[in-house]
Short mmCIF file of C-alpha atoms in Angstrom, two decimals:
data_model
loop_
_atom_site.label_atom_id
_atom_site.label_comp_id
_atom_site.label_asym_id
_atom_site.label_seq_id
_atom_site.Cartn_x
_atom_site.Cartn_y
_atom_site.Cartn_z
CA MET A 1 -12.33 309.46 219.99
CA ALA A 2 -10.70 307.84 216.88
CA TYR A 3 -12.09 310.50 214.70
CA LEU A 4 -9.71 313.14 216.25
CA ILE A 5 -6.53 311.38 215.57
CA HIS A 6 -4.78 312.65 212.74
CA LYS A 7 -1.15 311.10 213.21
CA SER A 8 -0.22 307.30 214.15
CA ASN A 9 3.12 306.05 214.70
CA LEU A 10 2.91 302.16 214.73
CA SER A 11 6.61 301.54 213.69
CA GLU A 12 8.85 298.95 215.11
CA ARG A 13 5.94 296.92 216.98
CA ASN A 14 6.74 293.67 215.49
CA LEU A 15 3.22 293.79 213.80
CA SER A 16 2.32 290.96 211.22
CA PHE A 17 -1.06 292.39 210.54
CA ILE A 18 -3.06 295.84 210.85
CA PRO A 19 -6.11 295.77 213.14
CA SER A 20 -9.04 296.45 210.84
CA GLU A 21 -10.26 299.22 213.17
CA LEU A 22 -7.43 301.43 211.99
CA LYS A 23 -9.98 302.13 208.79
CA LEU A 24 -12.38 303.87 211.45
CA PHE A 25 -9.92 306.60 212.02
CA LYS A 26 -11.60 309.11 209.58
CA ASN A 27 -9.31 311.89 209.81
CA LEU A 28 -6.07 310.17 210.23
CA VAL A 29 -3.44 312.03 207.94
CA THR A 30 -0.07 310.27 208.41
CA LEU A 31 0.39 306.43 209.41
CA ASN A 32 3.80 305.01 210.37
CA LEU A 33 3.85 301.33 210.03
CA SER A 34 7.84 300.88 209.32
CA TYR A 35 9.96 298.28 210.78
CA ASN A 36 7.19 295.76 211.08
CA LEU A 37 6.63 292.26 210.03
CA LEU A 38 3.89 293.12 207.32
CA THR A 39 3.43 290.94 204.35
CA ASP A 40 -0.10 292.38 203.47
CA PHE A 41 -2.47 294.73 205.27
CA CYS A 42 -6.10 295.46 205.46
CA GLU A 43 -7.90 298.51 203.98
CA LEU A 44 -6.98 301.88 205.30
CA PRO A 45 -8.45 305.27 205.91
CA LYS A 46 -8.90 306.99 202.51
CA CYS A 47 -8.24 310.30 204.01
CA LEU A 48 -4.32 309.20 204.54
CA LYS A 49 -1.97 311.71 202.90
CA CYS A 50 1.21 310.20 204.08
CA ILE A 51 1.91 306.44 204.67
CA CYS A 52 5.25 304.87 205.73
CA LEU A 53 5.72 301.12 205.25
CA ASN A 54 9.48 300.96 205.09
CA ASP A 55 11.31 297.79 206.12
CA ASN A 56 8.41 295.34 206.17
CA ASP A 57 7.90 292.11 204.11
CA LEU A 58 5.70 293.22 201.29
CA GLU A 59 5.97 291.42 198.00
CA PHE A 60 3.07 292.94 196.56
CA LEU A 61 0.71 296.00 196.95
CA PRO A 62 -2.85 294.88 197.70
CA GLU A 63 -5.30 296.44 195.04
CA HIS A 64 -7.29 298.47 197.98
CA PHE A 65 -4.22 300.40 198.67
CA PHE A 66 -4.48 302.15 195.18
CA ASN A 67 -7.67 303.55 196.63
CA LEU A 68 -5.95 305.95 198.66
CA THR A 69 -5.95 308.51 196.16
CA ASN A 70 -5.41 311.38 198.62
CA LEU A 71 -1.58 310.14 199.36
CA GLU A 72 0.95 312.88 198.84
CA ILE A 73 3.94 310.66 200.37
CA ILE A 74 4.28 307.13 200.01
CA GLU A 75 7.37 305.42 201.49
CA LEU A 76 8.01 301.57 200.94
CA ARG A 77 11.91 301.60 201.44
CA GLY A 78 13.31 297.92 202.17
CA ASN A 79 10.58 295.60 201.19
CA ILE A 80 10.71 293.00 198.42
CA LEU A 81 8.39 294.74 195.98
CA SER A 82 9.16 293.58 192.11
CA LYS A 83 7.31 295.99 190.18
CA LEU A 84 5.26 299.28 190.03
CA PRO A 85 1.91 298.03 188.63
CA LYS A 86 -0.50 299.83 186.26
CA SER A 87 -2.64 300.86 189.46
CA ILE A 88 -0.13 303.40 190.43
CA ARG A 89 -1.76 305.88 187.87
CA LYS A 90 -4.53 306.18 190.62
CA PHE A 91 -2.42 308.26 192.84
CA LYS A 92 -3.07 311.68 191.28
CA ASN A 93 -2.03 313.79 194.38
CA LEU A 94 1.30 311.88 194.95
CA LYS A 95 4.29 314.06 195.40
CA LYS A 96 7.03 311.75 196.69
CA LEU A 97 7.38 308.15 196.20
CA ASP A 98 10.33 306.05 197.76
CA VAL A 99 10.60 302.72 196.91
CA SER A 100 14.31 302.17 197.32
CA HIS A 101 16.27 298.82 198.37
CA ASN A 102 13.41 296.66 196.69
CA GLN A 103 13.74 294.07 193.84
CA ILE A 104 11.67 296.38 191.27
CA PHE A 105 12.59 295.34 187.76
CA TYR A 106 9.30 296.55 186.33
CA ILE A 107 7.83 299.83 186.06
CA HIS A 108 4.45 300.15 184.19
CA SER A 109 3.99 303.31 181.68
CA SER A 110 1.23 304.51 183.90
CA ILE A 111 3.97 306.17 186.03
CA GLY A 112 3.87 308.97 183.52
CA GLU A 113 0.36 309.98 184.91
CA LEU A 114 1.64 311.00 188.38
CA SER A 115 1.34 314.57 187.31
CA LYS A 116 1.96 316.08 190.80
CA ILE A 117 5.00 314.08 191.78
CA GLU A 118 8.10 315.95 192.76
CA LYS A 119 10.38 313.31 193.93
CA ILE A 120 10.96 309.72 192.97
CA ILE A 121 13.43 307.68 195.07
CA MET A 122 14.28 304.38 193.47
CA PRO A 123 18.08 303.43 194.30
CA TRP A 124 19.16 299.84 195.03
CA ASN A 125 16.74 297.91 192.78
CA LYS A 126 16.75 295.95 189.59
CA ILE A 127 15.56 298.52 187.28
CA GLU A 128 17.10 297.91 183.62
CA SER A 129 14.93 300.56 181.83
CA LEU A 130 12.42 303.33 182.43
CA PRO A 131 9.07 303.87 180.57
CA ASN A 132 9.32 306.83 177.91
CA SER A 133 6.23 308.01 179.82
CA ILE A 134 8.34 309.10 182.52
CA ASN A 135 8.92 312.41 180.51
CA LYS A 136 5.30 313.44 181.28
CA LEU A 137 6.47 314.19 184.91
CA LYS A 138 5.99 318.01 184.46
CA ASN A 139 6.40 318.76 188.22
CA LEU A 140 9.35 315.97 188.98
CA ASN A 141 12.54 318.02 190.07
CA SER A 142 14.43 314.98 191.65
CA ILE A 143 14.73 311.30 190.73
CA ASN A 144 17.19 308.88 192.49
CA LEU A 145 18.09 305.84 190.50
CA ASN A 146 21.52 305.02 191.98
CA HIS A 147 22.58 301.10 191.93
CA ASN A 148 20.15 299.89 189.46
CA GLU A 149 20.99 298.21 185.96
CA ILE A 150 19.86 300.83 183.81
CA ILE A 151 21.90 300.83 180.23
CA LYS A 152 19.98 304.05 178.92
CA PHE A 153 17.70 307.09 180.07
CA PRO A 154 14.74 307.56 177.97
CA ASP A 155 14.38 309.69 175.06
CA ASN A 156 12.45 313.27 175.05
CA CYS A 157 13.69 313.74 178.62
CA GLU A 158 14.14 317.61 177.57
CA CYS A 159 10.36 317.56 178.51
CA LEU A 160 11.53 317.17 182.22
CA PHE A 161 11.22 321.07 182.88
CA LYS A 162 11.77 321.09 186.50
CA LEU A 163 14.07 318.28 186.86
CA LYS A 164 17.06 319.62 188.78
CA GLU A 165 18.52 316.40 190.51
CA LEU A 166 19.27 313.29 188.56
CA PHE A 167 21.06 310.21 190.41
CA LEU A 168 22.27 307.78 187.93
CA SER A 169 25.48 306.50 189.56
CA ASN A 170 26.01 302.79 189.63
CA ASN A 171 24.41 301.66 186.42
CA LEU A 172 25.61 300.39 183.14
CA LEU A 173 25.09 303.75 181.07
CA THR A 174 27.64 303.91 178.28
CA ASN A 175 26.12 307.00 176.36
CA VAL A 176 24.46 310.49 178.12
CA GLU A 177 23.29 312.18 175.17
CA THR A 178 19.85 311.99 176.21
CA VAL A 179 20.59 313.40 179.83
CA CYS A 180 22.43 316.12 178.31
CA LYS A 181 19.10 317.50 176.89
CA ILE A 182 17.58 318.24 180.48
CA LYS A 183 18.43 321.94 180.53
CA SER A 184 17.28 322.31 184.11
CA LEU A 185 19.76 320.01 185.73
CA GLU A 186 21.79 321.31 188.69
CA MET A 187 23.13 317.95 190.22
CA LEU A 188 24.13 315.13 187.93
CA PHE A 189 25.44 311.89 189.45
CA LEU A 190 26.74 309.64 187.12
CA ASN A 191 29.54 307.77 188.99
CA LYS A 192 30.46 304.40 188.37
CA ASN A 193 29.00 303.60 185.20
CA LYS A 194 30.53 302.45 181.68
CA ILE A 195 30.95 306.10 180.20
CA SER A 196 33.88 306.83 178.08
CA VAL A 197 32.72 309.87 176.07
CA ILE A 198 31.13 313.04 177.42
CA PRO A 199 29.11 314.90 174.48
CA ASP A 200 29.44 318.10 173.27
CA SER A 201 25.74 318.69 174.42
CA ILE A 202 26.90 318.87 177.81
CA SER A 203 26.83 322.75 176.93
CA ASN A 204 23.27 322.42 177.34
CA LEU A 205 23.35 322.20 181.08
CA LYS A 206 23.93 325.75 181.68
CA ASN A 207 22.29 325.70 185.26
CA LEU A 208 24.62 322.55 186.35
CA LYS A 209 26.30 323.10 189.53
CA TYR A 210 27.45 319.55 190.51
CA LEU A 211 28.81 317.29 188.12
CA TYR A 212 29.55 313.33 189.43
CA LEU A 213 31.92 311.52 186.75
CA SER A 214 34.18 309.36 188.84
CA GLU A 215 34.87 305.74 188.22
CA ASN A 216 34.05 305.67 184.49
CA ASN A 217 36.25 305.13 181.37
CA ILE A 218 36.74 309.17 180.56
CA SER A 219 39.85 310.62 179.40
CA SER A 220 39.08 314.06 178.52
CA LEU A 221 36.27 316.49 178.54
CA PRO A 222 34.89 318.27 175.42
CA ASP A 223 35.47 322.16 175.57
CA GLU A 224 31.77 322.77 175.25
CA ILE A 225 31.93 322.20 178.97
CA ILE A 226 33.04 325.91 179.52
CA LYS A 227 29.56 326.68 178.94
CA CYS A 228 28.34 325.12 181.79
CA ASN A 229 29.37 328.43 183.48
CA GLU A 230 27.48 327.74 186.81
CA LEU A 231 29.64 324.42 187.56
CA ILE A 232 31.14 324.65 190.88
CA GLN A 233 31.95 321.02 192.04
CA LEU A 234 33.53 318.23 189.38
CA TYR A 235 34.23 314.93 190.64
CA LEU A 236 36.44 313.05 188.04
CA LEU A 237 38.34 310.49 190.23
CA GLU A 238 39.00 306.97 188.89
CA ASN A 239 39.12 307.65 185.19
CA PHE A 240 42.11 307.80 182.60
CA PHE A 241 42.72 311.76 182.49
CA THR A 242 46.24 312.52 181.39
CA ASN A 243 45.88 316.60 181.71
CA ILE A 244 43.50 319.08 182.84
CA GLU A 245 44.01 321.86 180.04
CA THR A 246 40.14 321.94 179.59
CA ILE A 247 39.17 321.85 183.06
CA CYS A 248 41.35 324.72 183.80
CA LYS A 249 38.78 326.81 181.51
CA ILE A 250 35.70 326.32 183.79
CA LYS A 251 36.06 329.47 185.78
CA SER A 252 33.43 328.84 188.26
CA LEU A 253 34.85 325.82 189.63
CA GLU A 254 35.35 326.08 193.40
CA MET A 255 36.03 322.18 193.97
CA LEU A 256 37.86 319.77 191.55
CA PHE A 257 38.57 316.07 192.59
CA ILE A 258 40.29 314.13 189.94
CA ASP A 259 42.27 311.63 192.07
CA LYS A 260 43.64 308.63 191.01
CA ASN A 261 44.26 309.37 187.29
CA GLN A 262 47.28 309.38 184.82
CA ILE A 263 47.79 313.37 185.13
CA LEU A 264 51.23 314.27 184.57
CA GLU A 265 51.24 317.61 185.13
CA ILE A 266 49.20 320.83 186.56
CA PRO A 267 49.33 323.31 183.68
CA ASP A 268 50.21 326.92 184.09
CA THR A 269 46.44 327.96 183.10
CA ILE A 270 45.60 326.67 186.79
CA CYS A 271 45.48 330.26 187.45
CA ASN A 272 42.19 330.58 185.57
CA LEU A 273 40.50 329.06 188.32
CA GLU A 274 40.26 332.11 190.46
CA ASN A 275 37.31 330.35 192.65
CA LEU A 276 39.10 327.27 192.99
CA LYS A 277 38.76 326.39 197.10
CA TYR A 278 39.79 322.63 197.00
CA LEU A 279 42.05 320.71 194.43
CA TYR A 280 42.40 317.03 194.89
CA LEU A 281 45.16 315.61 192.78
CA SER A 282 46.30 312.60 194.86
CA GLU A 283 47.45 309.21 192.93
CA ASN A 284 48.63 310.86 189.83
CA LYS A 285 52.13 311.51 188.22
CA ILE A 286 52.68 315.17 188.98
CA LYS A 287 56.20 316.15 189.12
CA SER A 288 56.09 319.70 190.11
CA LEU A 289 53.60 322.69 191.14
CA PRO A 290 53.33 325.61 188.75
CA THR A 291 54.12 329.09 190.25
CA ASN A 292 50.96 330.26 188.55
CA ILE A 293 48.92 328.45 191.16
CA LYS A 294 49.63 331.22 193.48
CA ASN A 295 46.96 333.18 191.80
CA CYS A 296 44.25 330.42 193.12
CA LYS A 297 44.04 332.95 196.00
CA LYS A 298 40.79 331.45 197.42
CA LEU A 299 42.31 327.81 197.64
CA ARG A 300 41.88 326.23 200.84
CA GLY A 301 42.68 322.48 200.48
CA LEU A 302 45.33 320.93 198.31
CA ASN A 303 45.66 317.03 198.21
CA LEU A 304 48.94 316.07 196.13
CA ARG A 305 49.32 312.58 197.99
CA SER A 306 51.11 309.79 196.01
CA ASN A 307 52.54 311.73 193.05
CA LYS A 308 56.16 312.28 192.20
CA ILE A 309 56.78 315.75 193.57
CA SER A 310 60.40 316.31 194.87
CA GLN A 311 60.63 320.52 195.02
CA ILE A 312 58.37 323.16 195.37
CA SER A 313 59.20 326.69 194.46
CA ILE A 314 59.69 329.15 196.99
CA LYS A 315 57.34 331.23 195.36
CA LEU A 316 54.66 329.35 196.56
CA PHE A 317 55.24 329.21 200.12
CA SER A 318 52.82 332.18 200.93
CA LEU A 319 50.27 330.42 199.30
CA LEU A 320 50.70 326.82 200.46
CA SER A 321 51.43 327.94 204.40
CA ASN A 322 47.89 329.66 204.44
CA LEU A 323 46.06 326.36 203.42
CA ASP A 324 43.63 324.59 205.71
CA LEU A 325 45.30 321.38 204.29
CA LEU A 326 48.00 320.40 202.41
CA ASP A 327 48.90 316.75 201.83
CA LEU A 328 52.26 315.92 200.25
CA ARG A 329 52.52 312.31 201.65
CA LYS A 330 54.19 309.69 199.60
CA ASN A 331 56.11 312.09 197.55
CA PRO A 332 59.81 311.89 196.76
CA ILE A 333 60.47 315.20 198.88
CA LEU A 334 64.31 315.99 198.45
CA TYR A 335 66.51 317.83 200.65
CA PRO A 336 66.48 321.52 199.62
CA VAL A 337 69.49 322.35 197.61
CA ASP A 338 69.08 326.37 197.39
CA SER A 339 66.98 328.97 198.60
CA THR A 340 64.80 328.92 195.45
CA VAL A 341 62.88 325.86 196.72
CA ILE A 342 60.59 325.42 199.64
CA ASP A 343 62.39 324.17 203.05
CA ILE A 344 59.57 321.29 203.98
CA CYS A 345 60.62 321.58 207.73
CA VAL A 346 60.09 325.30 207.91
CA LEU A 347 56.73 325.02 205.90
CA LYS A 348 55.60 322.10 208.51
CA LYS A 349 56.62 324.48 211.43
CA GLU A 350 54.55 327.27 209.76
CA MET A 351 51.62 324.65 209.08
CA GLY A 352 51.83 322.25 211.86
CA ASP A 353 48.87 319.82 211.55
CA ARG A 354 47.66 321.27 208.53
CA LEU A 355 50.65 319.82 206.62
CA LEU A 356 50.46 316.16 206.07
CA ILE A 357 53.80 314.81 205.11
CA ASP A 358 55.45 311.15 205.83
CA ASN A 359 57.35 311.10 209.16
CA ILE A 360 60.48 309.49 207.69
CA ASN A 361 60.96 312.16 205.38
CA TYR A 362 60.53 315.07 207.82
CA LYS A 363 62.98 313.30 210.03
CA LYS A 364 65.68 312.79 207.34
CA LEU A 365 65.24 316.85 206.65
CA ARG A 366 65.73 317.48 210.31
CA ILE A 367 68.67 315.91 210.60
CA PHE A 368 69.89 317.22 207.36
CA ILE A 369 69.10 320.86 208.51
CA PHE A 370 70.17 321.04 212.03
CA ASN A 371 73.40 319.00 211.53
#
């Protein structure tokens, strides 16, 4: 009855070898051998379209593995592989390749012959560079290279016409000029690199929706970023920004995370961000809130923790009291001196748990108001 079986799950069996009889399963399409003790394996049915060999002890792939030319999905996550050899070119039908959490430092240029591949997952390896042939992958729509040692992305990557998701966080990039040529990008992850300058060519990314640039050495963004008019989420935590004037021109923004910078003030032009829903500015040096922020009528969350705010205009009471979250902890909030500033006690009563404020300040305010 072996010929009737289409799917076999042999995961978590403590297998150190694969029974040779498995190759007799002539209609087997999916085979899961994850979470075993395999260091090698025998020939497998050539009809396979999906194979999962995650979390084994594979240091290399046997040559007969590359004869499985019908494979569309290969998962080899969590092994000890050090390279992707020339034979990888044989997987002409491959659509998804997952080799994350290995020891890969070498990728043969023949990877460029995987003409049908759509998704490559390679984080947590030791990759320093990618072959230029990667630019031949016309159907590639997502590649994850987080947590590697990449210094530069290949040239001519503008040929990756379908690439929408590019993950390059936790690498050693200093220059992103080549990345900014990929016009189809919708998600770009560049957290924790060594980037200090974002080039004017960022304007090429007119389809970009999510941009992650946290934990770099960036102090400003070019004016050309306003041409990224689909951008809705921008992450700039732990950089060296002192102002957000340019950012306030990106009218499409819905979420801005720029905690742990050196920002001195929120400009009046914040009112341009009419679609803004979440604004995170904790651990900066902001002293006040501009009244123009009340024009950000869609704002739902405002994090101002660990700044230098002492008073807030009463004109902002309506906006702030309707937020889902307002964090004012670790600010030097003073007693209300007159009716032009917000009474934090009244705001706390209105918002309840939606307002986060230091207990010691709140208690002092209560004593001041009610005695």
